[in-house]
Coordinates of C-alpha atoms and ligand atoms in Angstrom, one line a residue:
X189 CA -10.3 -0.5 22.8
X190 CA -12.0 -3.8 23.3
X191 CA -10.8 -7.3 23.3
X192 CA -12.2 -9.5 20.5
X193 CA -13.8 -11.8 23.1
X194 CA -15.9 -8.9 24.3
X195 CA -17.5 -8.6 20.9
X196 CA -19.2 -12.0 21.3
X197 CA -17.3 -13.8 18.6
X198 CA -17.4 -17.5 18.2
X199 CA -14.7 -19.7 19.6
X200 CA -13.2 -20.7 16.2
X201 CA -13.0 -17.1 15.0
X202 CA -11.4 -16.0 18.3
X203 CA -8.9 -18.8 17.9
X204 CA -7.8 -17.6 14.4
X205 CA -7.6 -14.0 15.6
X206 CA -5.3 -15.1 18.4
X207 CA -3.3 -17.0 15.8
X208 CA -3.0 -13.9 13.7
X209 CA -1.5 -12.1 16.7
X210 CA -4.3 -9.5 17.1
X211 CA -4.8 -8.7 20.8
X212 CA -7.2 -5.8 20.8
X213 CA -9.6 -4.4 18.3
X214 CA -8.7 -1.3 16.4
X215 CA -11.3 1.5 16.7
X216 CA -13.0 0.8 13.4
X217 CA -13.2 -2.9 14.3
X218 CA -14.6 -2.2 17.7
X219 CA -17.4 -0.1 16.3
X220 CA -18.3 -1.9 13.1
X221 CA -18.1 -5.6 14.1
X222 CA -21.1 -5.6 16.4
X223 CA -23.3 -3.8 13.9
X224 CA -22.2 -6.0 11.0
X225 CA -22.8 -9.1 13.1
X226 CA -26.4 -8.1 13.5
X227 CA -26.7 -8.2 9.8
X228 CA -27.1 -4.5 9.3
X229 CA -25.7 -2.5 6.4
X230 CA -22.9 -0.1 7.3
X231 CA -20.4 2.3 5.9
X232 CA -17.0 2.3 7.5
X233 CA -14.7 5.1 7.0
X234 CA -11.2 5.1 8.5
X235 CA -7.7 5.9 7.3
X236 CA -5.4 3.4 5.8
X237 CA -3.7 0.8 8.0
X238 CA -6.5 0.8 10.6
X239 CA -7.6 -2.8 10.1
X240 CA -10.6 -2.4 7.8
X241 CA -10.1 -5.8 6.3
X242 CA -10.7 -7.6 9.6
X243 CA -13.5 -5.1 10.4
X244 CA -15.6 -6.7 7.7
X245 CA -13.7 -10.0 7.5
X246 CA -14.6 -11.1 11.0
X247 CA -18.4 -10.6 10.7
X248 CA -18.2 -12.1 7.2
X249 CA -16.6 -15.2 8.5
X250 CA -19.0 -15.3 11.4
X251 CA -22.1 -15.0 9.3
X252 CA -21.1 -17.5 6.6
X253 CA -21.4 -21.2 6.9
X254 CA -18.4 -23.4 6.2
X255 CA -20.7 -26.3 5.5
X256 CA -22.7 -24.8 2.7
X257 CA -21.3 -25.4 -0.8
X258 CA -21.9 -22.1 -2.5
X259 CA -20.7 -18.6 -2.7
X260 CA -22.2 -16.6 0.2
X261 CA -20.0 -13.5 0.3
X262 CA -18.5 -11.2 -2.3
X263 CA -15.8 -8.7 -1.6
X264 CA -15.1 -6.2 -4.4
X265 CA -11.6 -4.7 -4.4
X266 CA -9.9 -2.3 -6.8
X267 CA -6.8 -4.1 -7.7
X268 CA -5.5 -7.7 -8.1
X269 CA -2.9 -7.2 -5.3
X270 CA -5.6 -6.1 -2.9
X271 CA -7.9 -9.0 -3.9
X272 CA -5.1 -11.4 -3.2
X273 CA -4.2 -9.8 0.1
X274 CA -7.8 -9.6 1.3
X275 CA -8.5 -13.3 0.3
X276 CA -5.4 -14.3 2.3
X277 CA -6.6 -12.4 5.4
X278 CA -10.1 -13.9 5.0
X279 CA -8.7 -17.4 4.8
X280 CA -6.8 -16.8 8.0
X281 CA -9.8 -15.5 9.8
X282 CA -11.9 -18.4 8.6
X283 CA -9.3 -21.1 8.9
X284 CA -10.9 -23.0 11.8
X285 CA -14.4 -22.7 10.3
X286 CA -13.1 -24.1 7.0
X287 CA -14.2 -21.0 5.2
X288 CA -12.5 -20.6 1.9
X289 CA -12.0 -17.3 0.1
X290 CA -10.9 -17.2 -3.5
X291 CA -9.4 -14.1 -5.2
X292 CA -10.6 -13.5 -8.8
X293 CA -9.0 -10.8 -10.9
X294 CA -8.2 -9.8 -14.4
X295 CA -5.0 -11.0 -15.9
X296 CA -5.2 -14.4 -14.4
X297 CA -6.3 -17.2 -16.7
X298 CA -10.1 -17.5 -16.8
X299 CA -10.0 -21.3 -17.2
X300 CA -7.8 -21.6 -14.2
X301 CA -10.3 -19.5 -12.3
X302 CA -13.2 -21.5 -13.4
X303 CA -11.5 -24.6 -12.1
X304 CA -10.8 -22.9 -8.8
X305 CA -14.4 -21.9 -8.6
X306 CA -15.5 -25.6 -8.9
X307 CA -13.8 -26.1 -5.5
X308 CA -16.8 -24.2 -4.1
X309 CA -15.3 -21.2 -2.3
X310 CA -17.5 -19.5 0.2
X311 CA -16.3 -16.1 -0.5
X312 CA -15.1 -14.5 -3.7
X313 CA -12.8 -11.5 -3.5
X314 CA -12.9 -9.9 -6.9
X315 CA -12.0 -7.0 -9.0
X316 CA -15.3 -5.7 -10.5
X317 CA -14.3 -6.2 -14.2
X318 CA -13.4 -9.8 -13.8
X319 CA -16.4 -10.6 -11.7
X320 CA -18.5 -9.1 -14.5
X321 CA -16.8 -11.5 -17.0
X322 CA -17.7 -14.5 -14.8
X323 CA -21.3 -13.2 -14.4
X324 CA -21.7 -13.0 -18.2
X325 CA -20.2 -16.5 -18.6
X326 CA -22.4 -17.7 -15.8
X327 CA -19.4 -19.2 -14.1
X328 CA -20.3 -17.2 -11.0
X329 CA -23.9 -16.9 -9.9
X330 CA -24.9 -14.4 -7.4
X331 CA -28.2 -15.8 -6.3
X332 CA -27.2 -17.0 -2.9
X333 CA -25.0 -14.1 -1.9
X334 CA -25.8 -13.0 1.7
X335 CA -23.1 -10.4 2.1
X336 CA -21.5 -7.9 -0.2
X337 CA -18.5 -5.8 0.8
X338 CA -17.1 -2.9 -1.2
X339 CA -13.6 -2.4 -0.1
X340 CA -11.6 0.7 -0.9
X341 CA -14.8 2.0 -2.5
X342 CA -13.3 5.4 -3.2
X343 CA -10.4 3.9 -5.1
X344 CA -12.8 1.7 -7.1
X345 CA -14.6 4.8 -8.2
X346 CA -11.4 6.5 -9.0
X347 CA -10.5 3.6 -11.2
X348 CA -13.8 3.9 -13.2
X349 CA -15.6 0.9 -11.7
X350 CA -18.8 2.8 -10.9
X351 CA -20.9 1.2 -13.7
X352 CA -19.6 -2.3 -13.0
X353 CA -20.3 -1.9 -9.3
X354 CA -23.9 -0.8 -10.0
X355 CA -24.4 -3.7 -12.4
X356 CA -23.1 -6.2 -9.9
X357 CA -25.1 -4.8 -7.0
X358 CA -28.3 -5.0 -9.1
X359 CA -27.7 -8.7 -9.7
X360 CA -27.4 -9.6 -6.1
X361 CA -30.6 -10.4 -4.2
X362 CA -31.9 -7.4 -2.3
X363 CA -32.2 -9.2 1.0
X364 CA -28.5 -9.2 1.4
X365 CA -26.2 -7.3 3.8
X366 CA -24.1 -4.6 2.2
X367 CA -20.9 -3.3 3.8
X368 CA -18.9 -0.5 2.3
X369 CA -15.4 0.6 3.4
X370 CA -13.6 3.6 2.2
X371 CA -10.9 6.0 3.4
X372 CA -12.8 9.0 2.0
X373 CA -16.5 9.7 1.4
X374 CA -17.0 11.5 -2.0
X375 CA -20.5 12.1 -3.0
X376 CA -20.6 9.2 -5.4
X377 CA -20.2 6.9 -2.5
X378 CA -23.1 8.4 -0.6
X379 CA -25.0 8.0 -3.9
X380 CA -24.3 4.3 -4.0
X381 CA -25.2 4.0 -0.4
X382 CA -28.5 5.6 -1.0
X383 CA -29.4 3.4 -3.9
X384 CA -28.0 0.1 -2.9
X385 CA -27.9 0.0 0.8
X386 CA -30.6 -0.3 3.5
X387 CA -30.4 2.4 6.1
X388 CA -26.7 2.0 6.4
X389 CA -25.1 3.0 9.7
X390 CA -22.1 5.3 9.1
X391 CA -19.1 4.6 11.3
X392 CA -16.5 7.2 10.7
X393 CA -13.2 7.1 12.6
X394 CA -11.5 10.4 12.7
X395 CA -7.9 10.3 11.7
X396 CA -6.1 9.9 14.9
X397 CA -2.5 9.4 15.8
X398 CA -2.6 5.8 14.6
X399 CA -0.9 6.0 11.2
X400 CA 0.2 9.0 9.3
X401 CA 0.7 11.1 12.3
X402 CA 2.8 8.4 13.9
X403 CA 5.2 8.6 11.0
X404 CA 8.1 11.0 11.1
X405 CA 7.9 13.2 8.0
X406 CA 10.8 15.1 6.5
X407 CA 11.6 16.8 3.3
X408 CA 14.8 17.7 1.6
X409 CA 15.0 20.4 -0.9
X410 CA 17.2 19.2 -3.8
X411 CA 17.6 19.8 -7.5
X412 CA 16.4 17.2 -9.9
X413 CA 19.9 16.3 -10.9
X414 CA 21.1 15.6 -7.4
X415 CA 18.1 13.5 -6.3
X416 CA 19.6 10.2 -7.0
X417 CA 22.8 10.8 -5.0
X418 CA 20.7 12.1 -2.2
X419 CA 18.6 8.9 -2.3
X420 CA 21.7 6.8 -2.2
X421 CA 23.1 8.7 0.7
X422 CA 19.8 8.4 2.6
X423 CA 19.8 4.7 2.1
X424 CA 23.4 4.4 3.3
X425 CA 22.7 6.6 6.4
X426 CA 19.4 5.1 7.4
X427 CA 20.1 1.5 6.2
X428 CA 16.3 0.8 6.3
X429 CA 15.2 -2.8 6.7
X430 CA 12.5 -2.4 4.0
X431 CA 11.8 0.8 2.1
X432 CA 9.6 1.9 -0.7
X433 CA 10.8 4.6 -3.1
X434 CA 8.0 6.3 -5.0
X435 CA 8.5 7.7 -8.4
X436 CA 6.1 9.5 -10.7
X437 CA 6.2 7.3 -13.9
X438 CA 6.8 3.8 -14.9
X439 CA 9.9 4.8 -16.8
X440 CA 11.3 6.5 -13.7
X441 CA 10.6 3.4 -11.6
X442 CA 12.6 1.3 -14.1
X443 CA 15.4 3.8 -14.2
X444 CA 15.7 4.2 -10.5
X445 CA 15.5 0.5 -9.6
X446 CA 18.2 -0.3 -12.3
X447 CA 20.4 2.6 -11.0
X448 CA 20.0 1.4 -7.4
X449 CA 21.0 -2.1 -8.4
X450 CA 24.0 -0.7 -10.2
X451 CA 25.0 0.9 -7.0
X452 CA 24.7 -2.3 -5.1
X453 CA 21.3 -2.0 -3.4
X454 CA 18.9 -4.9 -3.6
X455 CA 16.2 -3.1 -5.4
X456 CA 13.3 -3.9 -7.8
X457 CA 10.6 -1.9 -9.4
X458 CA 6.9 -2.5 -9.6
X459 CA 4.4 -0.8 -11.8
X460 CA 1.4 -1.6 -14.0
X461 CA 3.3 -2.6 -17.1
X462 CA 4.9 -5.6 -15.5
X463 CA 3.2 -9.0 -15.9
X464 CA 1.2 -10.3 -13.1
X465 CA 3.6 -13.0 -12.3
X466 CA 6.5 -10.5 -12.2
X467 CA 4.6 -8.2 -9.9
X468 CA 3.8 -11.2 -7.6
X469 CA 7.3 -12.3 -7.5
X470 CA 8.7 -8.9 -6.7
X471 CA 6.2 -8.4 -3.9
X472 CA 6.9 -11.8 -2.5
X473 CA 10.7 -11.1 -2.5
X474 CA 10.0 -7.8 -0.9
X475 CA 7.9 -9.3 1.8
X476 CA 10.4 -11.9 2.7
X477 CA 13.3 -9.4 2.6
X478 CA 15.2 -10.6 -0.4
X479 CA 14.6 -7.2 -1.9
X480 CA 15.2 -4.3 0.4
X481 CA 14.1 -1.4 -1.7
X482 CA 10.9 -1.5 -3.7
X483 CA 10.6 1.3 -6.3
X484 CA 6.9 1.9 -7.1
X485 CA 4.4 4.1 -8.8
X486 CA 1.4 5.3 -6.7
X487 CA -1.0 2.9 -8.4
X488 CA 1.2 -0.1 -7.9
X489 CA 1.6 0.5 -4.2
X490 CA -2.0 1.5 -3.5
X491 CA -3.5 -0.3 -0.6
X492 CA -0.7 -2.8 -0.3
X493 CA -0.2 -3.9 3.2
X494 CA 3.4 -4.9 3.7
X495 CA 4.4 -5.0 7.3
X496 CA 7.9 -4.0 8.3
X497 CA 8.3 -1.1 5.8
X498 CA 10.4 1.3 7.9
X499 CA 11.0 4.0 5.3
X500 CA 9.1 5.7 2.5
X501 CA 11.1 7.9 0.2
X502 CA 9.2 10.1 -2.1
X503 CA 11.8 10.4 -4.9
X504 CA 9.3 12.5 -6.7
X505 CA 6.7 14.5 -4.8
X506 CA 3.3 13.1 -5.4
X507 CA 0.8 14.8 -7.7
X508 CA -1.7 15.6 -4.9
X509 CA -2.0 15.5 -1.2
X510 CA -4.1 12.4 -1.2
X511 CA -1.4 10.4 -2.9
X512 CA 1.0 11.7 -0.3
X513 CA -1.1 10.3 2.5
X514 CA -1.4 6.9 0.7
X515 CA 2.3 6.7 0.1
X516 CA 3.3 7.6 3.6
X517 CA 0.7 5.2 5.0
X518 CA 2.8 2.3 3.5
X519 CA 5.1 2.6 6.5
X520 CA 4.1 2.7 10.2
X521 CA 1.6 0.0 9.6
X522 CA -0.4 -1.3 12.6
X523 CA 0.9 1.2 15.0
X524 CA 4.6 0.8 14.3
X525 CA 6.7 3.9 13.7
X526 CA 8.1 4.9 10.4
X527 CA 10.0 7.6 8.5
X528 CA 8.9 9.3 5.3
X529 CA 11.3 11.5 3.4
X530 CA 10.2 13.6 0.5
X531 CA 12.6 15.0 -2.1
X532 CA 11.3 18.4 -3.3
X533 CA 12.8 20.5 -6.1
X534 CA 12.7 24.2 -5.5
X535 CA 9.7 24.7 -7.8
X536 CA 7.7 22.1 -6.0
X537 CA 7.7 23.8 -2.6
X538 CA 4.2 25.0 -3.3
X539 CA 2.9 21.4 -3.5
X540 CA 4.7 20.6 -0.3
X541 CA 2.9 23.4 1.5
X542 CA -0.4 22.3 0.1
X543 CA 0.3 18.8 1.4
X544 CA 1.1 20.2 4.8
X545 CA -2.1 22.2 4.9
X546 CA -4.2 19.1 4.0
X547 CA -2.5 16.8 6.5
X548 CA -2.5 19.6 9.1
X549 CA 1.0 19.0 10.0
X550 CA 4.4 20.4 9.3
X551 CA 6.9 18.3 7.4
X552 CA 10.3 19.0 8.8
X553 CA 13.0 20.3 6.5
X554 CA 16.3 18.5 6.6
X555 CA 19.6 19.4 5.0
X556 CA 21.0 17.4 2.1
X557 CA 23.0 14.5 3.6
X558 CA 26.7 14.5 3.0
X559 CA 28.9 11.7 1.7
X560 CA 30.7 11.7 5.1
X561 CA 27.4 11.0 6.8
X562 CA 26.7 8.2 4.3
X563 CA 30.1 6.6 5.1
X564 CA 29.4 6.9 8.8
X565 CA 26.0 5.3 8.3
X566 CA 27.5 2.3 6.6
X567 CA 30.3 2.0 9.2
X568 CA 27.7 2.0 11.9
X569 CA 25.9 -0.8 10.1
X570 CA 29.2 -2.9 9.9
X571 CA 29.9 -2.3 13.5
X572 CA 26.5 -3.5 14.6
X573 CA 26.9 -6.5 12.4
X574 CA 30.3 -7.3 13.9
X575 CA 29.0 -7.1 17.4
X576 CA 26.1 -9.3 16.5
X577 CA 28.4 -12.0 15.0
X578 CA 30.6 -11.9 18.2
X579 CA 27.5 -12.4 20.3
X580 CA 25.7 -15.0 18.2
X581 CA 28.0 -16.9 15.8
X582 CA 30.8 -19.4 16.1
X583 CA 34.0 -17.6 15.1
X584 CA 36.5 -20.1 16.7
X585 CA 37.9 -21.2 13.4
X586 CA 38.9 -17.7 12.4
X587 CA 41.0 -17.1 15.5
X588 CA 44.1 -18.8 14.2
X589 CA 44.4 -16.5 11.2
X590 CA 43.6 -13.6 13.4
X591 CA 46.5 -14.3 15.7
X592 CA 48.8 -14.8 12.7
X593 CA 47.8 -11.4 11.3
X594 CA 48.1 -9.8 14.7
X595 CA 51.7 -11.0 15.1
X596 CA 52.7 -8.7 12.2
X597 CA 50.2 -5.8 12.3
X598 CA 48.8 -3.6 15.0
X599 CA 45.1 -4.3 15.8
X600 CA 43.7 -1.0 14.7
X601 CA 45.3 -1.2 11.3
X602 CA 44.1 -4.8 10.9
X603 CA 40.6 -4.1 12.0
X604 CA 40.3 -1.0 9.8
X605 CA 41.3 -3.1 6.7
X606 CA 38.8 -5.7 7.6
X607 CA 36.1 -3.0 8.1
X608 CA 36.9 -1.5 4.7
X609 CA 36.4 -4.9 3.1
X610 CA 33.0 -5.5 4.6
X611 CA 31.6 -2.0 4.6
X612 CA 29.6 -1.0 1.6
X613 CA 31.3 2.2 0.7
X614 CA 29.1 4.8 -1.0
X615 CA 29.2 4.0 -4.6
X616 CA 29.4 6.7 -7.2
X617 CA 28.7 4.7 -10.3
X618 CA 27.4 7.3 -12.8
X619 CA 23.7 7.2 -13.1
X620 CA 21.5 9.1 -15.5
X621 CA 17.7 9.5 -15.1
X622 CA 15.3 10.9 -17.5
X623 CA 14.4 14.3 -16.2
X624 CA 10.9 14.8 -14.8
X625 CA 9.0 18.1 -15.0
X626 CA 8.2 19.6 -11.6
X627 CA 4.8 19.0 -10.0
X628 CA 2.8 22.2 -9.5
X629 CA 0.3 22.8 -6.8
X630 CA -2.4 24.1 -9.2
X631 CA -5.5 25.6 -7.6
X632 CA -3.5 26.7 -4.6
X633 CA -4.0 30.4 -5.1
X634 CA -7.7 30.4 -5.8
X635 CA -8.6 27.5 -3.5
X636 CA -10.1 25.3 -6.2
X637 CA -11.0 22.0 -4.8
X638 CA -8.2 19.6 -5.4
X639 CA -10.2 16.7 -6.6
X640 CA -10.8 18.5 -9.9
X641 CA -7.3 18.8 -11.2
X642 CA -4.9 17.0 -9.1
X643 CA -4.8 13.7 -11.0
X644 CA -3.6 12.7 -14.3
X645 CA -6.3 11.7 -16.8
X646 CA -5.8 8.7 -18.8
X647 CA -5.1 9.3 -22.4
X648 CA -4.1 12.9 -22.3
X649 CA -1.7 13.1 -19.5
X650 CA 1.9 13.3 -20.5
X651 CA 4.7 14.1 -18.2
X652 CA 6.3 16.2 -20.8
X653 CA 8.7 13.5 -21.9
X654 CA 6.4 11.4 -23.9
X655 CA 5.6 9.0 -21.1
X656 CA 2.2 8.3 -19.8
X657 CA 1.7 8.3 -16.0
X658 CA 1.0 5.0 -14.5
X659 CA -2.6 3.9 -14.7
X660 CA -4.0 0.5 -14.4
X661 CA -6.9 -0.7 -16.2
X662 CA -9.7 1.7 -16.4
X663 CA -9.1 4.9 -14.7
X664 CA -11.6 7.1 -16.5
X665 CA -10.2 10.4 -15.7
X666 CA -12.0 12.8 -13.4
X667 CA -15.4 13.2 -14.8
X668 CA -17.1 11.3 -12.1
X669 CA -15.0 13.0 -9.5
X670 CA -15.9 16.4 -10.5
X671 CA -18.8 16.6 -8.2
X672 CA -16.9 15.3 -5.3
X673 CA -14.2 17.9 -5.5
X674 CA -15.6 19.8 -2.5
X675 CA -15.9 16.6 -0.6
X676 CA -12.3 16.0 -1.1
X677 CA -11.3 19.3 0.2
X678 CA -9.1 19.7 3.2
X679 CA -11.7 18.9 5.9
X680 CA -12.8 15.7 4.5
X681 CA -9.4 14.5 3.6
X682 CA -8.8 11.2 5.3
X683 CA -5.6 9.2 5.4
X684 CA -6.8 6.8 2.9
Ligands
ADP992 P1 -6.7 -1.0 6.1 O1 -7.6 -1.8 5.2 O2 -7.5 -0.2 7.0 O3 -5.7 -0.2 5.3 P2 -5.6 -3.5 6.9 O4 -6.8 -4.3 7.1 O5 -4.8 -3.7 5.7 O6 -5.9 -1.9 7.0 O7 -4.7 -3.7 8.2 C1 -3.4 -3.2 8.4 C2 -2.6 -4.1 9.2 O8 -3.0 -4.2 10.6 C3 -2.6 -5.5 8.7 O9 -1.2 -6.0 8.7 C4 -3.4 -6.3 9.7 O10 -3.1 -7.6 9.8 C5 -3.1 -5.5 11.0 N1 -4.2 -5.6 11.9 C6 -5.6 -5.5 11.7 N2 -6.3 -5.5 12.8 C7 -5.4 -5.6 13.8 C8 -5.5 -5.7 15.2 N3 -6.7 -5.7 15.8 N4 -4.4 -5.9 16.0 C9 -3.2 -5.9 15.3 N5 -3.0 -5.8 14.0 C10 -4.1 -5.7 13.3
MG993 MG1 -7.9 -2.0 3.2

């Protein structure tokens, strides 16, 4: 791996990279930055968590002038959250060059956006639909765009943005640079590349030990009815700093997060039905640690980069192996280790095996944790906390009372009582969740490509209990994915 200085970056960009705490390039950055700096088109493929944002953000910031007062770069991203996150990172990279990136997404007031646009951002990070709105209103003009980036291109296609992307690309002057980043390479992406890019260089970083394989992966076989108790015990035993619990539907997300709160965990849910401001505030609280457990649907958590997530719990097994990889990739970010535990009902073992075959790795079976282990876990946590307080905090003023108590009780009894008070004992508050139908690994026997049937389609997908699976905006179903089914088979599966 190279240092950033070796890539011939300017002093101000190097300074911001140092500021961001990056020491060495990641493989995708090392390979793409020099090519992109030359102004050439490129396709970058690498699994999630490998630093793709900076891989295009650095050349973007290098090639854009902080002096010019018009939009020079456009980044297209699939979701609002990603747009915001990417804009934040670009603003960090460009901070000393006074480059300003503005996120533009649906759901935010258009008047507000128009005002923000008047401040002359250099880069727009937009979801395709909202960018189209602005193009129609002529509040964003694309005449002077020098660089276009398609980020998470595969996900944008999955969400039905193909037409919008084509329209947008047609509007941008041809003598531009086009960069495309994606975790997987379905045929539609190659199609876009052929039609809208100029001899793009393909940089594909094989999934290495960087992310998903760095993550310890376990599963526990458990009945639907017992899942919630098992989750509670796991949280007690592991006492994760930050964890994400994945559930299949919005309703389950609500139910699980409410049930966790009832049992005394600091938990919140996030899914596509919440208002933008609610989602923002939940994410902010999760990032700053006010909320320790985030309960989410696949779509809500897609692409989010939250550092410090130590545990991923798949309360419901995902609908397809690709989602599994996405979920598990929320932990172990940037080379840190993580643990992912999947709860599997007996009828879902087939799906687990399919996932294993796609990730080419065994997921280790663990027994159902016991209440005793949960209690021990919490006691360990209390003990650690007590030792920390002894080492770090001022406890002088408690010593008088302590001596009084010790005059009449033996120390073990006293300390045990104190421990009982401060330890969060496993809570058995009754909790009822709506049952979820098991996920089946369809196509397993006859080896049909997974892309064809693994995902719910908008409109006709029901989980059997009258609830629609979580879909944001415009997921059009699978028609455009049909052809890519073979592409998405096991060999091309990337840790997106
Ligand atoms: P991707 O888009 O490939 O999923 P991100 O761009 O979101 O990955 O980066 C994942 C995390 O790694 C982010 O927190 C980012 O700040 C961090 N990161 C990126 N590049 C480096 C680097 N060279 N050194 C250290 N951390 C990095
Ligand atoms: Mg990304």
